[in-house]
Structures are given as structure tokens and as C-alpha cells.
CSV table of C-alpha atoms and ligand atoms in Angstrom, one decimal:
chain,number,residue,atom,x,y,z
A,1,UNK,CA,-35.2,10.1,-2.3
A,2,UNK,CA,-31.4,9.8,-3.0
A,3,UNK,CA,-30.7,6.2,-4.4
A,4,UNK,CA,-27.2,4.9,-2.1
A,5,UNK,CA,-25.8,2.8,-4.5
A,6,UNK,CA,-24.4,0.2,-2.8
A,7,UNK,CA,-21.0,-0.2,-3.3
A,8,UNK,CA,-19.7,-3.5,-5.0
A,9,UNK,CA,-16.3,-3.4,-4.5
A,10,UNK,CA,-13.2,-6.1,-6.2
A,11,UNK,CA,-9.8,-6.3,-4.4
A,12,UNK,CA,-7.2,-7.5,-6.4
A,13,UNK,CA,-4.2,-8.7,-4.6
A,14,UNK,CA,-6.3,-9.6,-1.6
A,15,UNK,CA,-3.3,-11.8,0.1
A,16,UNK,CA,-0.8,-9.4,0.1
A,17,UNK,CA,0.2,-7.1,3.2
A,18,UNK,CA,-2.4,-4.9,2.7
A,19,UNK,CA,-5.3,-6.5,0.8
A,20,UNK,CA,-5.4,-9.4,3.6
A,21,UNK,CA,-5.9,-6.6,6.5
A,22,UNK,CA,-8.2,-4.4,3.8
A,23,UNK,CA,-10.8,-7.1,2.6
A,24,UNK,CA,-11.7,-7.7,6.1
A,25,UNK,CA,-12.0,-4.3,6.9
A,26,UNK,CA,-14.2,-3.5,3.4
A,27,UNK,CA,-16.2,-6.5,4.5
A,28,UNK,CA,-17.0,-5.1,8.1
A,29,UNK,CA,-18.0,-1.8,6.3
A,30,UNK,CA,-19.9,-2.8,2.9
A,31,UNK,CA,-21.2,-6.1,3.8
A,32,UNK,CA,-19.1,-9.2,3.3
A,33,UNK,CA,-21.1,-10.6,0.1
A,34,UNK,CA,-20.4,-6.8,-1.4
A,35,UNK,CA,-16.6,-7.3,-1.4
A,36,UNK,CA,-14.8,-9.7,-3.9
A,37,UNK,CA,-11.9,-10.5,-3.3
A,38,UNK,CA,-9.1,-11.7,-5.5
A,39,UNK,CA,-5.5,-13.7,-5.5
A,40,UNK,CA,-3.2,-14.3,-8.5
A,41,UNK,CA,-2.3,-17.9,-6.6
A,42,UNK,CA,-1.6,-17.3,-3.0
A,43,UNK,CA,-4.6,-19.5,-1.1
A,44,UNK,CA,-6.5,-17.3,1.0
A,45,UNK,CA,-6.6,-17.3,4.9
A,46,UNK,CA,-9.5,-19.6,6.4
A,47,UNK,CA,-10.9,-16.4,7.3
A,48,UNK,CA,-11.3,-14.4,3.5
A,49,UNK,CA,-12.3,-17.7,2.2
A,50,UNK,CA,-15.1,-18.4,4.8
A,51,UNK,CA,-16.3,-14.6,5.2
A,52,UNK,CA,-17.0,-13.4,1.4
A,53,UNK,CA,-16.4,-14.7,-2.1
A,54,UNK,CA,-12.7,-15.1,-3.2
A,55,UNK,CA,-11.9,-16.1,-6.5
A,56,UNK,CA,-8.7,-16.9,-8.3
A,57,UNK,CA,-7.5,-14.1,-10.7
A,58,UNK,CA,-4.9,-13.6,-12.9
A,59,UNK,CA,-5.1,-9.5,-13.5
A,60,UNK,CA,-2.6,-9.7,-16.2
A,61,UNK,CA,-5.9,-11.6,-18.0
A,62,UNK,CA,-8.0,-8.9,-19.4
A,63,UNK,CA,-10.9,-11.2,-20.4
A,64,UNK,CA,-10.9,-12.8,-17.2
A,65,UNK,CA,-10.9,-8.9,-15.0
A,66,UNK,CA,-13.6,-8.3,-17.0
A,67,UNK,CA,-15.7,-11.4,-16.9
A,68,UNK,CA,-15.2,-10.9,-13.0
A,69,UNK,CA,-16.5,-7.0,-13.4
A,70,UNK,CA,-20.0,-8.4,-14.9
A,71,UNK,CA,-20.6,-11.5,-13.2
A,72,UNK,CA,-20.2,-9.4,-9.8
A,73,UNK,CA,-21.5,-6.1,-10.8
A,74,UNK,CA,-18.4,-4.2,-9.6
A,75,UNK,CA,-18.3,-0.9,-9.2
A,76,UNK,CA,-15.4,-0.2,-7.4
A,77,UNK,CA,-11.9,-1.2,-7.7
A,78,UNK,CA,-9.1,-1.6,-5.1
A,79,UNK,CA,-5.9,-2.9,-7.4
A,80,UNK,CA,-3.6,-3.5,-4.4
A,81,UNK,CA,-1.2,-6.1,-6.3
A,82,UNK,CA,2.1,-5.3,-7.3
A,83,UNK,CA,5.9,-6.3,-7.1
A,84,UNK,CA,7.9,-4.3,-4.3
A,85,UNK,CA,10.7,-2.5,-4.5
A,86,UNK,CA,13.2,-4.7,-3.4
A,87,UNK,CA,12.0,-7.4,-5.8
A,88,UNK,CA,11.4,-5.5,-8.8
A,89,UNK,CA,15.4,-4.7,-9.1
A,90,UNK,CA,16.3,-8.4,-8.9
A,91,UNK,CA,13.9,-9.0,-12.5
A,92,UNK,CA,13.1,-5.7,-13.4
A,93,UNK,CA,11.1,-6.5,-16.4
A,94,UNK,CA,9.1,-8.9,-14.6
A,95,UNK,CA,8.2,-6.0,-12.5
A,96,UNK,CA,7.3,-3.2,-15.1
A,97,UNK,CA,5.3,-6.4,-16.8
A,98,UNK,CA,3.3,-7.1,-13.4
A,99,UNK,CA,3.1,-3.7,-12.4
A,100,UNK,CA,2.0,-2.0,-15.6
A,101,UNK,CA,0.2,-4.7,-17.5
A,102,UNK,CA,-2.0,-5.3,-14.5
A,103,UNK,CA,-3.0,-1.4,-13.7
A,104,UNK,CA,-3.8,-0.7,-17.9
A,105,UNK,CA,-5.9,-3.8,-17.4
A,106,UNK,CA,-7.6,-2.7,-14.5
A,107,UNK,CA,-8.1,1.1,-15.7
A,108,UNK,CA,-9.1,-0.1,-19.1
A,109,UNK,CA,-11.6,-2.5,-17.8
A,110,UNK,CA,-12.8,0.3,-15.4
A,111,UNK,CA,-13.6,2.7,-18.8
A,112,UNK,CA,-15.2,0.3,-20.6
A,113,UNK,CA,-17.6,-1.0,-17.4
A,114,UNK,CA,-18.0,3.3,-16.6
A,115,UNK,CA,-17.4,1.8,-12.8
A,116,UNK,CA,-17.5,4.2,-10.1
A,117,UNK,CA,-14.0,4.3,-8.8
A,118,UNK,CA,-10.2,2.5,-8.9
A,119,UNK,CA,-8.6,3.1,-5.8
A,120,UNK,CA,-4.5,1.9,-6.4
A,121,UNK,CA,-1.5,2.8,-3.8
A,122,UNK,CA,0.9,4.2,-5.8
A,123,UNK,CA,4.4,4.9,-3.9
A,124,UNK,CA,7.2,7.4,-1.8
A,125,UNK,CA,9.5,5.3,-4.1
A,126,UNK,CA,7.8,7.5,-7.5
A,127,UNK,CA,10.5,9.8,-5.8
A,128,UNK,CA,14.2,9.7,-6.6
A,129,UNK,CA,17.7,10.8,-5.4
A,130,UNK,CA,16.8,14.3,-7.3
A,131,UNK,CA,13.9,15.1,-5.0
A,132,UNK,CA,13.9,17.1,-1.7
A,133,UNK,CA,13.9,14.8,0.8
A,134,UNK,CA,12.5,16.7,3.4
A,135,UNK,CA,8.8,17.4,3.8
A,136,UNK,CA,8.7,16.2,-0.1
A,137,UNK,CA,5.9,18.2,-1.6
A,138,UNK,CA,3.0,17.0,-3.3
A,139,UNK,CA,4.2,18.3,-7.1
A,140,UNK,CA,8.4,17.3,-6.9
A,141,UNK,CA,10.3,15.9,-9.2
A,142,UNK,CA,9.9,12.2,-9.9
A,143,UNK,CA,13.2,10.8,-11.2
A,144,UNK,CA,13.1,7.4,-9.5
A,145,UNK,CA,15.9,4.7,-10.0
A,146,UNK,CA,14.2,1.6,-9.1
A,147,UNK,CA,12.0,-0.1,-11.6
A,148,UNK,CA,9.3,0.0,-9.1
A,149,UNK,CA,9.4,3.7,-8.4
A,150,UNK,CA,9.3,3.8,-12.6
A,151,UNK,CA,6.5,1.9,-12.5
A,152,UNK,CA,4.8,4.2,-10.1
A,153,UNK,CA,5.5,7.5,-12.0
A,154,UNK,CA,4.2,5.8,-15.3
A,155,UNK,CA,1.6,4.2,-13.1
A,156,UNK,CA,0.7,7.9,-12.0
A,157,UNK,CA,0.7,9.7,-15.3
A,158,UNK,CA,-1.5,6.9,-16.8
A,159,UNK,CA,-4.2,6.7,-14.4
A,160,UNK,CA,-4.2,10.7,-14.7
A,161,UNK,CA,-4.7,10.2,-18.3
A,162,UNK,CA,-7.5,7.8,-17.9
A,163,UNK,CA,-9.4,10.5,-16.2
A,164,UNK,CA,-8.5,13.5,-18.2
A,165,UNK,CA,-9.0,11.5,-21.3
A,166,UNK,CA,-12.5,9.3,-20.2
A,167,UNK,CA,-13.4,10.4,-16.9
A,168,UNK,CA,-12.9,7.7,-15.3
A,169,UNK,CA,-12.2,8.4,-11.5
A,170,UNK,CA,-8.7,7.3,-10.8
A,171,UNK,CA,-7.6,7.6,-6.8
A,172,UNK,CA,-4.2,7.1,-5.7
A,173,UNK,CA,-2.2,7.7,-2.7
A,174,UNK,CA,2.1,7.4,-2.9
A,175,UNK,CA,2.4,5.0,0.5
A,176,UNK,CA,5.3,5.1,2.8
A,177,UNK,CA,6.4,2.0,4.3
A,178,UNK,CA,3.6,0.0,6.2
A,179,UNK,CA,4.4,-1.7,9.2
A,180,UNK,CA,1.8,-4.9,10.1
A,181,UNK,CA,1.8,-7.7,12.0
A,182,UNK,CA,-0.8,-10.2,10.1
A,183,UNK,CA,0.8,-10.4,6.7
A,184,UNK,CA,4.8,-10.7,6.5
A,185,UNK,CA,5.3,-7.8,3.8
A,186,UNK,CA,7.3,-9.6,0.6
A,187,UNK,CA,10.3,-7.9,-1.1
A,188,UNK,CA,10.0,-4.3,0.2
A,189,UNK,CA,13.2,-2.1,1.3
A,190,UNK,CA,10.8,-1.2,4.2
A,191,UNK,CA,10.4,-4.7,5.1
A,192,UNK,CA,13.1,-4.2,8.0
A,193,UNK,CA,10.5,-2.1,9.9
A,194,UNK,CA,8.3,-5.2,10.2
A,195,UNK,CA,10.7,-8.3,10.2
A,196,UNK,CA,12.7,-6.3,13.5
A,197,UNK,CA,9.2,-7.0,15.2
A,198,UNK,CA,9.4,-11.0,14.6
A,199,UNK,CA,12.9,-11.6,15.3
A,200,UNK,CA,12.9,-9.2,18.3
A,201,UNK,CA,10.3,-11.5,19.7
A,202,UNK,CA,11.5,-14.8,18.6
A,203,UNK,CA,15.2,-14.5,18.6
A,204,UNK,CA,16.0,-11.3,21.0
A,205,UNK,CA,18.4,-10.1,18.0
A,206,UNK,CA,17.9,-8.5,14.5
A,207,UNK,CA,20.6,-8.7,11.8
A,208,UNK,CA,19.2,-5.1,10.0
A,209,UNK,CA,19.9,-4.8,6.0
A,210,UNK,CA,19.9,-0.9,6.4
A,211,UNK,CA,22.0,1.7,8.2
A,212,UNK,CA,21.2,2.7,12.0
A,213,UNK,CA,20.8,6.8,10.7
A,214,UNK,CA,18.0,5.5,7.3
A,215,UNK,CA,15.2,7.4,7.8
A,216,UNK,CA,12.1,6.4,6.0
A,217,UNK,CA,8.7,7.4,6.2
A,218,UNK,CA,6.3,4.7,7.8
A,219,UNK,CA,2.8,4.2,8.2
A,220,UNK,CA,1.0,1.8,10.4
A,221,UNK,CA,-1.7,-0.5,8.8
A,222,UNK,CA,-4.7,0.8,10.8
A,223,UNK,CA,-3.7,3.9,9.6
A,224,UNK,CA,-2.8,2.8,6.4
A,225,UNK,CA,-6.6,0.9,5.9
A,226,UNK,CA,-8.3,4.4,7.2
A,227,UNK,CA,-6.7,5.9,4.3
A,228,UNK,CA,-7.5,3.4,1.5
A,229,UNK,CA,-11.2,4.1,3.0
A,230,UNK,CA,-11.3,7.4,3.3
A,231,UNK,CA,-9.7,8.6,0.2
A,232,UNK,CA,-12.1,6.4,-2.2
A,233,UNK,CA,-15.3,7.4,0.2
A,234,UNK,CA,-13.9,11.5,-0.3
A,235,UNK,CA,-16.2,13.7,-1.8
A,236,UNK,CA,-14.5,14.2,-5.8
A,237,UNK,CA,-15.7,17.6,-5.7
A,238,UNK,CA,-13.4,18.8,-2.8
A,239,UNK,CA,-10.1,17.0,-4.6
A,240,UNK,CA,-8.0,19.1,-6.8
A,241,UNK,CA,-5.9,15.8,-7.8
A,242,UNK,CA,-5.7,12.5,-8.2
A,243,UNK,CA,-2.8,11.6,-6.2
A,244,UNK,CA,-1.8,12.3,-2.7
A,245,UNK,CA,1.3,12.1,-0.7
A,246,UNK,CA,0.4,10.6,2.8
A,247,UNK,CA,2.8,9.1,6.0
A,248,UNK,CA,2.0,8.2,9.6
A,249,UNK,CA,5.9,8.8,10.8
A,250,UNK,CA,9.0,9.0,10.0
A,251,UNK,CA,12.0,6.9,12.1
A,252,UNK,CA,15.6,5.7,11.6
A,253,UNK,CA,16.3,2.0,12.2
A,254,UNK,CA,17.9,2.9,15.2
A,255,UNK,CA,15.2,5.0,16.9
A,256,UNK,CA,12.7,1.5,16.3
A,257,UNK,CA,15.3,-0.7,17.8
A,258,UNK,CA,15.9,1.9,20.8
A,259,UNK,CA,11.9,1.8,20.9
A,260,UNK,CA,11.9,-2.1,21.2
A,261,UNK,CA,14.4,-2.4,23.5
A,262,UNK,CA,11.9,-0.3,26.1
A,263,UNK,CA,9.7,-3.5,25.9
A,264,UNK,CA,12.4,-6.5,25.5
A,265,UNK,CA,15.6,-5.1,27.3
A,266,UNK,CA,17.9,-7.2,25.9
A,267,UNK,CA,17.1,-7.0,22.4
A,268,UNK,CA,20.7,-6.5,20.2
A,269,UNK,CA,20.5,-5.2,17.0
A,270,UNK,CA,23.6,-5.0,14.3
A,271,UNK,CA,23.6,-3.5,11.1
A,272,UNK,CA,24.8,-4.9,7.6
A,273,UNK,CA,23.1,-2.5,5.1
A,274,UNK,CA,22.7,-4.4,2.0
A,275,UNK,CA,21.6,-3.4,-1.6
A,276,UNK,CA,18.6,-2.0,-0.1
A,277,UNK,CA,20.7,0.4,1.6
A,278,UNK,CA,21.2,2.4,-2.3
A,279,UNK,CA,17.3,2.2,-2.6
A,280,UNK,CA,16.4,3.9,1.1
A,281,UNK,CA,18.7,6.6,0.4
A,282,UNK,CA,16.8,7.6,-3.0
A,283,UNK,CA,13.8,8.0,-1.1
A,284,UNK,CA,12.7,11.0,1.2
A,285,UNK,CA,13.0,10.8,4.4
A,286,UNK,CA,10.0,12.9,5.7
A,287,UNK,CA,6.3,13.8,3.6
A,288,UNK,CA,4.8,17.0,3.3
A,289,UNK,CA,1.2,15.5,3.4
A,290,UNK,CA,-0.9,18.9,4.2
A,291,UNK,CA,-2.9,18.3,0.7
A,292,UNK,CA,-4.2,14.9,1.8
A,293,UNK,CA,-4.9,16.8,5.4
A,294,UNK,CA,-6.8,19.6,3.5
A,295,UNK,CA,-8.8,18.1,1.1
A,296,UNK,CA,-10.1,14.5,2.7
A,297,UNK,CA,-9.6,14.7,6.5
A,298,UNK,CA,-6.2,12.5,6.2
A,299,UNK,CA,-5.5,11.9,9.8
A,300,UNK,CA,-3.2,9.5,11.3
A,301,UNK,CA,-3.6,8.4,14.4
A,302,UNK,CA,-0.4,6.1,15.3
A,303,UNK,CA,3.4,7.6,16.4
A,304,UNK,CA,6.6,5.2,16.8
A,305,UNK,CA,5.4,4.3,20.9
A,306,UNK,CA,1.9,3.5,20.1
A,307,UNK,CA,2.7,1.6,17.2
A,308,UNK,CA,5.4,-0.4,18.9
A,309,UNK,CA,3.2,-1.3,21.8
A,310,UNK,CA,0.4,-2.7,19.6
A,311,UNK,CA,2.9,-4.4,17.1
A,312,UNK,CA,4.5,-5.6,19.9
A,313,UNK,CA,1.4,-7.1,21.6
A,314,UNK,CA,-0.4,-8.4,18.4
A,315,UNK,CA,2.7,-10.9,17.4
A,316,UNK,CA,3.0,-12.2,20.9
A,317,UNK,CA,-0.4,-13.3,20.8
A,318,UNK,CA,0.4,-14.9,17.3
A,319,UNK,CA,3.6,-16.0,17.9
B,1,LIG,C1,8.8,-1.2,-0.6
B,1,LIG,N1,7.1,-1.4,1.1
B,1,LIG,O1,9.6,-1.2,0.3
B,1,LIG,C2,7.3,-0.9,-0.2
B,1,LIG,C3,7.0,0.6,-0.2
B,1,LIG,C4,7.8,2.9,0.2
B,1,LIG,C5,8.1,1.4,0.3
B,1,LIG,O2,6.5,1.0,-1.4
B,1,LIG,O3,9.1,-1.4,-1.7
């Protein structure tokens, strides 16, 4: 009789855009009590605290990552925390420090416990003005010229390492932008594609910090939480990598505001690209994602009406 192991899985970053839409999701999947999730200082919603256990943890703290690992038998990782684009060129060290010191942490806490698997979303920003930016292919050149996309190339070639080197079963997938509507993203360049939703609905008018004709590949969170899930459940025998390109769609800023405006007609829109404008332009504009397709099933299911509809409808029940 095959022994399941049953999956004990930590989520670090749990309050951020994605981990607060993923730990519920994990929970609803593995069990709630099978799914720790984590925060550096950002105080859970009433709903992580009271479904699972949450603890406080600094993932720059090495001791404390792996005191976690052993008191809750983890065997799985999702390290989901990280500082965005945008953010990471206003204190760039800060960045490479957060980004970098918290991912060796978690890989080298992951050889030393042998666990299972680390899941970690690296980035369409590992990409860089030098890259084809159509249908960017899976092995491109990485020349990125924020300190986030760095952060993601080095982020890339180390967890690579850690599995040529020990084994130890790195999975990582290089996100487009994700559009939600729990959890205001914080200090993305994509961050237009979600904030457009909130002022659309609150204020009929959207002051947009990148030009009408930017093009950026998107994903929406249901999509983007199938593929955290279905990349770490994927059978390791039928990947010939580590790291996957992946998108849902690709838009300009002008085709989302036309698509709002079919649901709130008089929504106005103007555009005042700011220094986020330099960052969206180093970045592709479609993903060749035929890899992901291949070898795990990756399978969006969202397009720009669909998404709009639902975004649309889930923030005017919150609002
Ligand atoms: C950012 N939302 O804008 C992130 C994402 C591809 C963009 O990595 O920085």
C-alpha cells in the first residue's frame, strides 16, 4: 500500500497579494491545520487567523525558519514574500537584501530538513530591454534592469544550483502581473491593472501611471492560485526544468479601461506614465508559455471580459 504523505505545507508571506488568496486555497485542499502560514509583521485577516495556525516570522532569521520547519514538520515550502518591482528601485539594496537573504534562507533550510518541495514565483521582470518581447521563450536572455528582475535571475540560478548541487526540488514559475480583488497588490509596476478596478468603482475616473499602448502580460488570481497548485503537485519526472514561463493574457492599459467602460459608461481615464513607465517597457509584452502547457497541464482559464466581469462584481460586493 502506497504511504500519501500528507503534505505539511509553510507559506511565507501569507498577507501579501497572493499568499492571502493562497493559504485559503491550500487550506481548502490539504486541511487547514496542514497549512502554516507566516507574516513578517502584517496582522493576518480574521479569516487566516481563525481558520489555521499563523505565526509571526521573520524569514530573514534563519534559526527562527528553521525552528518553525521542526516544530511543524514541514515538508513543503511556498516562499511567496518579496519586494516588487516598483519598490525595489526606490531602496534597491533593501530589496536584493529581502529578496535574496530570505530565498538562501529558505533553500538552505529546505537542504538541511531534505523537505519535499519549495515552490517560489520568480518573475516576467528576470527579463530585460535585451529580450524578445514577443512570445518570450522559456531559455532568453535575462539582462534585467530593475533590482527586482536581478534578484529574480540570481534568485533563478541559485535555486537551480540547490538542486543540481543537493537535490533538493526547487519549483518556480516567472509570474506576469496578477490582477485580484482581495489584497491591494503593494509596489508593483502592474499594480495599475488592479488599482483601475477600485477607482473605477469608487471614483468613476483613474489617473493611470503607464502609457494607453503598455502592454504587459497579466494573469488573474484564480488562475494564478491553479498554477502555484499545480506546478508543486506536477509529477517531477515529466519536468525538464525548474522554471517556467506562464501568463493568463496580455492587454494594454487602454484595452482594460475600454473593457470597464462596457460595465461603468462613464468611467474617464487619463494617462501620466510615471517612472514605472521605463520599467513596463523592459518587460515583454506577450509569453511563450507552451513548456508549462506541455509538461504540467498549465491551463488558464480567464481572458480580459471574464476577468473584468468577476473583478468587477467581487469589489462591488466589498466596496
Ligand atoms: C511587479 N506585480 O509589478 C509585480 C510583477 C511582473 C510584475 O512581478 O513588480
Amino acid at each position: 500500500m502506497r504511504l500519501i504523505k500528507i503534505k505539511r505545507i509553510l507559506v511565507i508571506g501569507s498577507c501579501g497579494q497572493i499568499g492571502s488568496e493562497l493559504v485559503p486555497a491550500l487550506r481548502e485542499k490539504y486541511g487547514s491545520k496542514n497549512v502554516i502560514a507566516t507574516g513578517r509583521r502584517t496582522p493576518p485577516p480574521k479569516s487566516m487567523r481563525e481558520s489555521g495556525p499563523f505565526i509571526y516570522l521573520e524569514a530573514l532569521n534563519r534559526d527562527a525558519l528553521a525552528k518553525v520547519m521542526y516544530e511543524y514538520e514541514i515538508n513543503t515550502i511556498y516562499h511567496m514574500a518579496s519586494i516588487l518591482s516598483a519598490t525595489g528601485e526606490k531602496m534597491p539594496q533593501t530589496a536584493w537584501e529581502i529578496n535574496m537573504n530570505s530565498l538562501i534562507n529558505v533553500l538552505e533550510i529546505g537542504r538541511r530538513y531534505k523537505i519535499e518541495r519549495i515552490i517560489w514565483p520568480s518573475s516576467i521582470a528576470a527579463f530585460g530591454p535585451t529580450t524578445p518581447r514577443e512570445q518570450t521563450p522559456n531559455d532568453t536572455i535575462l539582462q534585467p534592469t530593475t533590482m527586482y528582475g536581478i534578484t529574480k535571475v540570481a534568485g533563478e540560478l541559485l535555486a537551480e544550483y540547490y538542486f543540481k548541487k543537493f537535490g533538493l526540488d526547487t519549483r518556480s514559475m516567472r509570474l506576469p502581473g496578477i490582477i485580484s480583488s482581495e489584497t491591494p497588490p503593494g509596489g508593483g509596476t502592474t499594480d495599475y491593472a488592479v488599482e483601475i478596478f477600485y477607482e473605477a468603482i469608487k471614483n468613476k475616473r483613474y489617473t493611470c501611471f503607464v502609457k494607453e499602448d503598455t502592454v504587459l502580460p497579466m494573469m488573474y488570481m484564480p488562475d494564478c492560485i491553479k498554477c502555484m497548485i499545480d506546478l508543486m503537485e506536477a509529477d517531477g519526472s515529466k519536468l525538464t526544468r525548474h522554471i517556467y514561463n506562464v501568463t493568463g493574457l496580455s492587454f494594454s492599459a487602454g484595452e482594460l479601461a475600454t473593457e470597464i467602460k462596457k460595465h461603468i459608461p462613464e468611467f474617464k481615464i487619463e494617462y501620466k506614465p510615471d517612472f514605472r513607465q521605463a520599467i513596463a517597457d523592459s518587460w515583454p509584452k506577450t509569453i511563450d508559455d507552451s513548456l508549462a502547457r506541455e509538461e504540467w497541464s498549465w491551463n488558464p482559464s480567464y481572458n480580459l471580459t471574464t476577468m473584468t466581469k468577476d473583478m468587477l462584481e467581487k469589489l462591488n460586493k466589498r466596496l
